Coordinates of C-alpha atoms and ligand atoms in Angstrom, one line a residue:
Chain A
M188 CA 23.6 87.1 32.4
N189 CA 22.0 84.5 30.3
D190 CA 18.3 83.7 30.5
E191 CA 18.5 80.1 29.5
R192 CA 21.4 78.3 31.1
H193 CA 22.3 75.2 29.3
T194 CA 24.8 72.4 30.0
I195 CA 27.9 73.0 28.0
V196 CA 30.1 70.2 29.2
R197 CA 28.7 66.8 30.3
V198 CA 31.1 64.1 31.5
I199 CA 29.5 60.7 32.0
N200 CA 31.3 58.0 33.9
V201 CA 34.6 58.7 32.3
K202 CA 37.4 56.2 33.1
K203 CA 40.9 56.4 31.9
D204 CA 43.6 53.8 32.0
F205 CA 47.3 54.3 31.2
P206 CA 49.6 51.4 30.4
L207 CA 52.4 51.3 32.9
G208 CA 54.9 48.6 31.9
R209 CA 52.8 45.4 31.6
Q210 CA 50.1 46.7 33.9
T211 CA 47.6 49.4 33.4
V212 CA 46.9 52.1 36.0
R213 CA 43.4 53.5 36.2
V214 CA 43.9 57.2 36.6
L215 CA 40.2 58.2 36.3
K216 CA 37.8 55.9 38.0
G217 CA 34.5 57.1 36.8
V218 CA 33.9 60.8 36.8
D219 CA 30.5 62.4 36.3
L220 CA 30.4 66.2 35.9
E221 CA 28.0 68.7 34.4
I222 CA 29.1 72.2 33.7
M223 CA 26.7 75.0 32.8
A224 CA 27.5 77.6 30.1
G225 CA 29.1 80.7 31.6
E226 CA 30.3 79.0 34.8
Y227 CA 33.8 79.5 36.3
I228 CA 34.8 76.0 37.5
S229 CA 38.0 75.0 39.3
I230 CA 39.1 71.5 39.4
M231 CA 41.2 71.1 42.5
G232 CA 43.1 68.2 43.9
P233 CA 46.5 66.9 44.9
S234 CA 49.3 66.2 42.4
G235 CA 48.7 63.1 40.4
S236 CA 44.9 63.0 41.2
G237 CA 44.0 63.1 37.5
K238 CA 43.2 66.8 37.0
S239 CA 45.2 67.2 33.8
T240 CA 43.9 63.8 32.6
L241 CA 40.3 64.9 33.0
F242 CA 41.1 68.3 31.5
N243 CA 42.5 66.6 28.4
M244 CA 39.4 64.5 28.0
I245 CA 37.1 67.5 28.2
G246 CA 39.3 69.4 25.7
G247 CA 39.2 66.6 23.2
L248 CA 43.0 66.1 23.5
D249 CA 42.7 62.6 24.7
K250 CA 40.0 59.9 24.5
P251 CA 38.5 58.2 27.6
T252 CA 39.0 54.5 28.0
D253 CA 35.3 54.3 29.0
G254 CA 32.5 56.8 29.3
K255 CA 31.6 59.8 27.3
V256 CA 32.3 63.5 27.1
F257 CA 29.6 65.7 25.6
I258 CA 30.3 69.3 24.5
D259 CA 27.0 71.0 24.1
E260 CA 25.3 67.7 23.9
V261 CA 27.6 66.5 21.1
D262 CA 29.6 63.3 21.9
I263 CA 33.1 64.3 21.0
S264 CA 34.3 60.7 20.6
Q265 CA 32.0 60.7 17.5
L266 CA 33.8 63.6 15.8
D267 CA 36.2 63.0 13.0
A268 CA 39.6 64.8 12.7
Y269 CA 38.2 67.8 10.9
E270 CA 35.4 68.3 13.4
L271 CA 37.8 67.9 16.3
A272 CA 40.1 70.5 14.7
W273 CA 37.1 72.8 14.3
L274 CA 36.1 72.3 17.9
R275 CA 39.6 73.1 19.1
N276 CA 39.8 76.1 16.8
R277 CA 36.5 77.8 17.3
K278 CA 34.9 76.5 20.5
I279 CA 37.7 75.8 23.0
G280 CA 40.6 78.0 24.1
Y281 CA 43.5 76.3 25.8
I282 CA 45.8 77.8 28.3
F283 CA 48.7 75.8 29.7
Q284 CA 51.0 76.0 32.7
T285 CA 54.0 76.4 30.5
F286 CA 52.2 79.1 28.3
N287 CA 53.2 77.2 25.2
L288 CA 53.4 80.1 22.8
I289 CA 55.1 79.5 19.5
P290 CA 58.6 80.9 20.1
V291 CA 59.4 81.9 16.6
M292 CA 56.3 84.1 16.3
T293 CA 55.6 87.5 17.8
A294 CA 52.9 88.0 20.5
L295 CA 50.5 89.3 17.8
E296 CA 51.2 86.4 15.4
N297 CA 50.6 83.9 18.2
V298 CA 47.2 85.5 18.8
T299 CA 46.2 85.7 15.2
L300 CA 47.3 82.2 14.3
P301 CA 44.0 80.6 15.3
M302 CA 42.2 83.3 13.4
T303 CA 44.2 82.4 10.3
F304 CA 43.2 78.8 10.7
A305 CA 39.6 79.9 11.0
G306 CA 40.0 81.6 7.6
M307 CA 39.9 85.2 8.9
H308 CA 41.3 87.8 6.6
G309 CA 44.8 89.1 7.5
D310 CA 43.9 92.7 8.3
D311 CA 40.8 91.8 10.3
A312 CA 42.9 89.3 12.3
Q313 CA 45.6 91.9 13.0
D314 CA 43.0 94.3 14.3
K315 CA 41.3 91.7 16.4
G316 CA 44.6 90.5 17.7
I317 CA 45.7 94.0 18.8
E318 CA 42.3 94.5 20.4
L319 CA 42.6 91.2 22.4
L320 CA 46.2 92.1 23.5
K321 CA 44.9 95.4 24.7
L322 CA 42.1 93.6 26.6
V323 CA 44.7 91.5 28.5
G324 CA 46.8 94.6 29.1
L325 CA 49.6 94.1 26.6
G326 CA 48.7 96.9 24.2
E327 CA 52.2 98.0 23.3
R328 CA 54.1 94.7 23.4
F329 CA 52.6 92.9 20.4
Q330 CA 55.8 92.9 18.3
H331 CA 57.7 91.1 21.0
K332 CA 58.7 87.4 20.8
P333 CA 57.6 85.2 23.7
L334 CA 61.1 84.9 25.1
E335 CA 61.3 88.7 25.4
L336 CA 58.3 88.7 27.7
S337 CA 57.9 87.8 31.4
G338 CA 56.0 84.8 32.5
G339 CA 53.0 86.8 33.4
Q340 CA 53.1 88.6 30.1
Q341 CA 53.4 85.3 28.2
Q342 CA 50.4 83.9 30.0
R343 CA 48.5 87.1 29.0
V344 CA 49.4 86.5 25.4
A345 CA 48.2 82.9 25.8
I346 CA 44.9 84.1 27.2
A347 CA 44.5 86.5 24.3
R348 CA 45.2 83.7 22.0
S349 CA 42.7 81.4 23.7
L350 CA 40.1 84.1 23.0
A351 CA 41.0 84.4 19.3
N352 CA 37.9 82.9 17.8
D353 CA 35.5 83.8 20.6
P354 CA 35.4 80.3 22.1
A355 CA 32.5 79.2 24.4
I356 CA 34.9 77.4 26.7
I357 CA 38.4 78.2 28.1
L358 CA 40.3 75.3 29.4
A359 CA 43.2 76.3 31.6
D360 CA 45.5 73.7 33.1
E361 CA 47.3 75.3 36.0
P362 CA 47.4 78.7 34.4
T363 CA 49.2 80.2 37.4
G364 CA 51.5 77.2 38.1
N365 CA 54.6 78.9 36.8
L366 CA 53.9 82.4 38.1
D367 CA 54.6 84.2 41.3
L368 CA 51.8 85.0 43.7
S369 CA 50.8 88.5 42.6
T370 CA 51.2 87.7 38.9
G371 CA 49.1 84.6 39.4
A372 CA 46.5 86.7 41.1
E373 CA 46.4 89.1 38.2
I374 CA 45.9 86.2 35.7
I375 CA 43.1 84.8 37.8
E376 CA 41.5 88.3 37.9
L377 CA 41.8 88.5 34.2
L378 CA 40.1 85.1 33.7
K379 CA 37.3 86.0 36.0
M380 CA 36.8 89.3 34.2
L381 CA 36.6 87.4 30.8
S382 CA 34.2 84.9 32.2
A383 CA 31.9 87.7 33.6
E384 CA 32.1 90.1 30.7
R385 CA 32.2 87.7 27.8
G386 CA 30.1 84.8 29.2
V387 CA 32.9 82.3 28.5
T388 CA 32.9 79.1 30.5
V389 CA 36.2 78.9 32.3
I390 CA 37.3 75.4 33.4
S391 CA 40.7 75.4 35.2
A392 CA 42.6 72.6 36.8
T393 CA 44.7 74.0 39.6
H394 CA 46.1 73.7 43.0
D395 CA 46.2 77.4 43.5
Y396 CA 43.9 78.3 46.3
K397 CA 43.6 81.9 45.0
M398 CA 41.3 80.3 42.4
L399 CA 38.7 79.5 45.0
N400 CA 37.7 83.1 45.5
V401 CA 36.6 83.6 41.9
S402 CA 35.1 80.1 41.2
D403 CA 31.4 79.6 40.9
R404 CA 32.0 75.9 41.8
V405 CA 35.0 73.9 42.8
V406 CA 35.3 70.3 41.9
W407 CA 37.6 68.4 44.3
I408 CA 39.3 65.4 42.8
R409 CA 41.0 62.8 44.8
D410 CA 42.6 59.6 43.4
G411 CA 40.7 59.7 40.1
M412 CA 37.3 60.3 41.5
I413 CA 35.2 63.4 42.4
D414 CA 35.5 63.8 46.1
R415 CA 33.0 66.7 46.4
I416 CA 31.7 69.6 44.5
E417 CA 31.3 72.9 46.3
N418 CA 29.2 75.9 45.3
R419 CA 30.5 79.5 45.8
D420 CA 28.3 80.1 48.8
E421 CA 29.5 77.0 50.6
L422 CA 33.0 77.9 49.7
D423 CA 33.5 81.2 51.6
I424 CA 33.8 79.4 54.9
S425 CA 36.3 76.9 53.8
V426 CA 38.4 79.5 51.9
G427 CA 38.9 81.4 55.2
G428 CA 40.1 78.1 56.7
I429 CA 42.4 77.4 53.8
T430 CA 43.9 80.9 53.6
E431 CA 44.8 80.6 57.2
V432 CA 46.4 77.3 56.7
E433 CA 48.2 78.4 53.6
G434 CA 49.4 81.7 55.2
A435 CA 48.5 85.1 54.0
P436 CA 48.5 85.6 50.2
A437 CA 50.6 88.3 48.7
Chain B
M548 CA 25.3 85.7 26.4
S549 CA 26.6 82.2 26.6
K550 CA 27.6 80.7 23.3
K551 CA 26.4 77.6 21.7
V552 CA 29.2 75.2 20.9
F553 CA 27.7 73.8 17.8
D554 CA 25.8 76.2 15.7
A555 CA 23.4 74.9 13.1
S556 CA 25.6 76.2 10.4
G557 CA 29.0 74.8 11.5
G558 CA 28.0 71.3 12.6
S559 CA 28.4 69.2 9.4
G560 CA 31.6 67.7 8.3
Q561 CA 31.7 69.4 5.0
G562 CA 31.3 72.8 6.5
I563 CA 34.2 72.2 8.8
Q564 CA 36.5 71.0 6.1
R565 CA 36.1 74.3 4.4
A566 CA 36.2 76.2 7.7
I567 CA 39.7 75.2 8.8
S568 CA 42.2 76.6 6.4
L569 CA 45.8 77.8 6.1
P570 CA 46.3 79.8 2.9
W571 CA 49.4 78.9 0.8
G572 CA 50.8 82.4 1.2
K573 CA 50.6 82.1 5.0
S574 CA 52.0 78.6 4.9
V575 CA 55.1 79.7 3.0
E576 CA 55.5 82.7 5.3
I577 CA 55.4 80.4 8.4
S578 CA 57.8 77.9 6.9
F579 CA 60.2 80.6 5.8
R580 CA 60.1 82.1 9.2
S581 CA 60.8 78.8 10.9
L582 CA 63.8 78.3 8.6
R583 CA 65.2 81.8 9.2
V584 CA 64.9 81.4 13.0
R585 CA 66.8 78.2 12.9
L586 CA 69.2 79.5 10.4
F587 CA 72.2 77.6 11.7
R588 CA 70.4 74.2 11.7
S589 CA 69.0 75.0 8.3
M590 CA 72.5 75.8 7.0
I591 CA 73.8 72.4 8.2
T592 CA 71.0 70.6 6.5
V593 CA 71.4 72.6 3.4
S594 CA 75.2 72.4 3.3
S595 CA 75.2 68.6 3.0
L596 CA 72.8 69.0 0.1
V597 CA 75.0 71.7 -1.5
L598 CA 78.0 69.4 -1.4
A599 CA 76.3 66.3 -2.8
V600 CA 74.4 68.2 -5.5
S601 CA 77.5 70.2 -6.5
F602 CA 79.3 67.0 -7.0
L603 CA 76.6 65.6 -9.1
S604 CA 76.4 68.7 -11.1
F605 CA 80.2 68.8 -11.5
V606 CA 80.2 65.3 -12.9
L607 CA 77.3 65.9 -15.3
V608 CA 78.7 69.1 -16.7
N609 CA 82.1 67.5 -17.0
L610 CA 80.5 65.0 -19.3
D611 CA 78.9 67.7 -21.3
V612 CA 82.2 69.5 -21.7
A613 CA 83.8 66.2 -22.8
A614 CA 81.0 65.5 -25.2
G615 CA 81.4 69.0 -26.8
I616 CA 85.1 68.5 -27.2
L617 CA 84.6 65.0 -28.7
K618 CA 82.1 66.4 -31.2
A619 CA 84.3 69.2 -32.3
G620 CA 87.6 67.3 -32.3
G621 CA 86.7 63.9 -33.6
K622 CA 88.9 60.8 -33.1
A623 CA 91.9 62.9 -32.0
A624 CA 89.9 64.5 -29.2
G625 CA 88.6 61.1 -28.2
K626 CA 92.2 60.0 -27.6
I627 CA 92.9 63.0 -25.4
L628 CA 89.7 62.4 -23.5
L629 CA 90.5 58.7 -23.0
A630 CA 93.9 59.7 -21.8
A631 CA 92.3 62.2 -19.4
G632 CA 90.4 59.3 -17.9
Y633 CA 87.0 59.7 -19.5
D634 CA 84.9 56.7 -20.5
V635 CA 84.6 57.5 -24.2
D636 CA 82.7 55.3 -26.7
L637 CA 84.5 56.3 -30.0
E638 CA 82.0 54.6 -32.3
T639 CA 78.9 56.4 -31.0
G640 CA 80.7 59.5 -30.0
R641 CA 79.3 59.5 -26.4
V642 CA 81.0 60.1 -23.1
A643 CA 79.7 58.3 -20.1
M644 CA 80.4 58.3 -16.4
S645 CA 82.9 55.7 -15.3
A646 CA 81.6 53.0 -13.0
K647 CA 83.6 54.4 -10.1
E648 CA 82.3 57.9 -10.7
R649 CA 78.7 56.6 -10.8
W650 CA 79.2 54.9 -7.5
I651 CA 80.7 57.9 -5.8
V652 CA 77.8 60.0 -7.0
I653 CA 75.2 57.6 -5.7
L654 CA 77.0 57.2 -2.4
S655 CA 77.3 60.9 -1.9
L656 CA 73.6 61.3 -2.6
L657 CA 72.7 58.5 -0.2
V658 CA 74.8 60.0 2.6
C659 CA 73.3 63.3 2.0
T660 CA 69.8 61.9 2.2
V661 CA 70.6 60.2 5.5
G662 CA 71.9 63.5 6.8
I663 CA 68.7 65.3 5.8
V664 CA 66.5 62.6 7.5
N665 CA 68.6 63.0 10.6
A666 CA 68.5 66.8 10.7
Q667 CA 64.8 66.9 10.0
L668 CA 64.1 64.3 12.7
M669 CA 65.9 66.6 15.1
S670 CA 64.0 69.6 13.9
V671 CA 60.7 67.7 14.4
T672 CA 61.7 66.5 17.9
E673 CA 62.7 70.0 18.8
R674 CA 59.3 71.3 17.8
F675 CA 57.1 68.6 19.4
S676 CA 55.4 71.1 21.7
E677 CA 55.1 73.7 19.0
I678 CA 53.3 71.2 16.8
G679 CA 51.1 70.2 19.7
V680 CA 50.1 73.8 20.3
M681 CA 49.3 74.3 16.6
K682 CA 47.0 71.3 16.7
C683 CA 45.3 72.6 19.9
L684 CA 44.7 75.8 18.0
G685 CA 43.0 73.8 15.3
A686 CA 45.7 72.9 12.8
L687 CA 44.9 69.9 10.7
D688 CA 47.4 67.1 10.2
S689 CA 47.7 68.1 6.5
M690 CA 48.7 71.6 7.5
V691 CA 51.5 70.3 9.7
L692 CA 52.7 68.1 6.9
R693 CA 52.5 70.9 4.4
L694 CA 54.6 73.2 6.6
F695 CA 57.4 70.7 6.9
L696 CA 57.2 69.9 3.2
L697 CA 57.4 73.5 2.3
E698 CA 60.4 74.0 4.6
A699 CA 62.1 71.1 2.9
A700 CA 61.2 72.4 -0.5
M701 CA 62.7 75.8 0.3
Q702 CA 65.8 74.2 1.7
G703 CA 66.0 71.9 -1.3
L704 CA 65.6 74.6 -3.9
L705 CA 68.2 76.8 -2.2
G706 CA 70.7 74.0 -1.5
A707 CA 70.3 72.1 -4.7
G708 CA 70.2 75.3 -6.8
G709 CA 73.3 76.7 -5.2
G710 CA 75.1 73.4 -5.3
A711 CA 74.3 72.8 -8.9
A712 CA 75.5 76.2 -9.9
L713 CA 78.6 75.7 -7.9
G714 CA 79.3 72.3 -9.4
C715 CA 78.8 73.7 -12.9
I716 CA 81.2 76.6 -12.3
F717 CA 83.9 74.2 -11.0
S718 CA 83.4 71.9 -13.8
L719 CA 83.8 74.7 -16.4
L720 CA 86.9 75.9 -14.6
A721 CA 88.4 72.4 -14.6
G722 CA 87.6 72.1 -18.3
L723 CA 89.3 75.4 -19.0
I724 CA 92.4 74.3 -17.2
R725 CA 92.6 70.9 -18.8
F726 CA 91.5 71.6 -22.4
G727 CA 91.8 75.3 -22.7
G728 CA 89.4 77.5 -24.7
K729 CA 88.1 74.4 -26.5
A730 CA 86.1 73.5 -23.4
F731 CA 84.1 76.6 -23.8
N732 CA 83.9 76.9 -27.5
A733 CA 82.5 73.4 -28.1
L734 CA 80.4 73.2 -25.0
P735 CA 76.7 72.4 -25.7
W736 CA 75.3 75.1 -23.4
L737 CA 71.8 73.7 -23.6
D738 CA 73.0 70.3 -22.4
A739 CA 75.0 71.9 -19.6
L740 CA 72.0 73.9 -18.5
G741 CA 70.0 70.6 -18.6
S742 CA 72.6 69.0 -16.4
V743 CA 72.4 71.8 -13.9
G744 CA 68.6 71.5 -13.9
L745 CA 68.7 67.8 -13.5
A746 CA 71.1 68.1 -10.5
T747 CA 68.8 70.7 -8.9
L748 CA 65.8 68.5 -9.4
A749 CA 67.6 65.6 -7.9
G750 CA 68.6 67.6 -4.9
L751 CA 65.1 68.9 -4.4
T752 CA 63.7 65.4 -4.6
L753 CA 66.2 64.2 -2.0
S754 CA 65.3 67.0 0.3
L755 CA 61.6 66.2 0.0
L756 CA 62.3 62.4 0.4
G757 CA 64.4 63.1 3.5
V758 CA 61.7 65.1 5.2
L759 CA 58.9 62.7 4.4
Y760 CA 59.3 60.3 7.4
P761 CA 60.0 63.1 10.0
A762 CA 57.0 65.1 8.6
I763 CA 54.7 62.1 8.8
L764 CA 55.8 61.6 12.4
A765 CA 55.0 65.2 13.2
M766 CA 51.6 64.9 11.4
R767 CA 50.6 61.8 13.2
M768 CA 51.5 63.0 16.6
R769 CA 48.6 63.6 18.9
P770 CA 48.6 67.0 20.5
I771 CA 48.5 65.5 24.0
N772 CA 51.8 63.7 23.5
A773 CA 53.3 66.7 21.9
L774 CA 52.4 68.8 24.9
R775 CA 53.6 66.3 27.4
A776 CA 56.9 65.8 25.6
E777 CA 58.1 69.1 27.1
H778 CA 58.1 68.0 30.7
Ligands
ATP930 N1 50.3 59.5 29.3 C1 50.4 58.9 30.5 N2 51.0 57.7 30.6 C2 51.1 57.1 31.8 N3 50.6 57.6 32.9 C3 50.1 58.8 32.9 C4 49.9 59.6 31.7 N4 49.3 60.7 32.0 C5 49.1 60.7 33.3 N5 49.5 59.6 33.9 C6 49.4 59.3 35.3 O1 48.1 59.6 35.7 C7 48.2 60.2 37.0 C8 47.4 61.5 37.0 O2 48.1 62.4 36.2 P1 47.6 63.9 36.0 O3 48.6 64.6 35.1 O4 46.2 63.9 35.5 O5 47.7 64.5 37.5 P2 47.4 66.0 38.0 O6 46.2 65.9 38.9 O7 47.2 66.9 36.8 O8 48.7 66.3 38.7 P3 49.5 67.7 38.8 O9 48.7 68.5 39.8 O10 50.8 67.3 39.3 O11 49.5 68.3 37.5 C9 49.6 60.3 37.4 O12 49.9 59.3 38.3 C10 50.4 60.1 36.1 O13 51.6 59.5 36.3
MG931 MG1 48.4 68.5 35.9

């Protein structure tokens, strides 16, 4: 799709400690990772291996104890509050396991909120919001509040919201974690479609093996370190194995 | 068609400062909505303010009524007022709050402020994840602060305004019952209006003071903590 592929995320020797009582636990033990623009990356690993922690570092939601994260060759630890807000607003779209829509706002208002922050005019934002909700398959439901929507529908709204300002990166932390198998598969399909059609880099932390089929690369994390990184072509074999182990998907 | 993260245009701090915005109209709309959705909670916060401010307004307008009567009726009226328990200075012709009254007013305002702080703290805690999401979407600390201050200002205006009006009405009724038509005829309306305004202003100030600490907590909270708080 793109003639010049460039590195959009570069993680260099990132370590993260958390205080635990009097001690500190090292959750990330030196992670190096390079992600190209337009890639669909899955970060896989057992519970507690540090996926969300790494995800938060990449998304500028938390600061590494040591090491650096570059977004498009800009060291995000050097950004001030305004620049970080701008980065979150325009360049990164976040999707969470628990959807995290704002309950008092309608689907459409949730989607247009980042556009409002970006200074977009009200009518333009409405139009774009409706267009995005149609894109994720929620054309008629934009006046509903999150609690009036199913989990899958809420996650669709969250995806539409993450696309509000045409971000370069979508960060999804277990986007299918609270969904049943088939709804999860639909959400994964949607993310894949967005990545292919819009050239968005999708980075998702997950333990959903359905993600493997659509990922360009899979980063396996174990105990705060990268265990291995597999490309799509190497994956097909192991996916067969895994689906067998996991049982047939819905 | 992959996108560059930092365009040449948007990279500098100044550009960004202008780039992230939340218009006042929109802020008011969001705050108003938050209040409406949590109507019950808002009513509780507001009701303590209504009570405290109406008491303040009642006391202040009472003094105005008494001052009016004193001015119209001279020494004789002063005697009546003294008998009715007012703190009258016959020489200067002024009526003041008794020390006891002053204490009760101050205490009620204090209790009301504590109540507001408490209610607003709950409101902030309840919205931890909402605040975190807003910050993930690019909200600046100042926007979060502004939303909470606006909510408090609306609650304050409503509660204090209503309370002040209520207090004034009760005070006038009480005056009517105690002193008859005199209370109305001699009332310095402008002073009474000033008292109502003063009580409203005091209530609004308390409402804003009460939200300050909770709002600063919300503002300072990092999105990561806000998102984790839910689990
Ligand atoms: N803020 C924190 N304070 C203390 N410890 C933390 C904090 N955040 C994470 N941890 C610890 O770091 C480890 C990794 O957590 P993380 O959330 O990154 O795991 P994960 O791979 O996302 O797991 P899961 O698949 O269950 O979501 C865990 O042991 C967790 O207890
Ligand atoms: Mg996690």
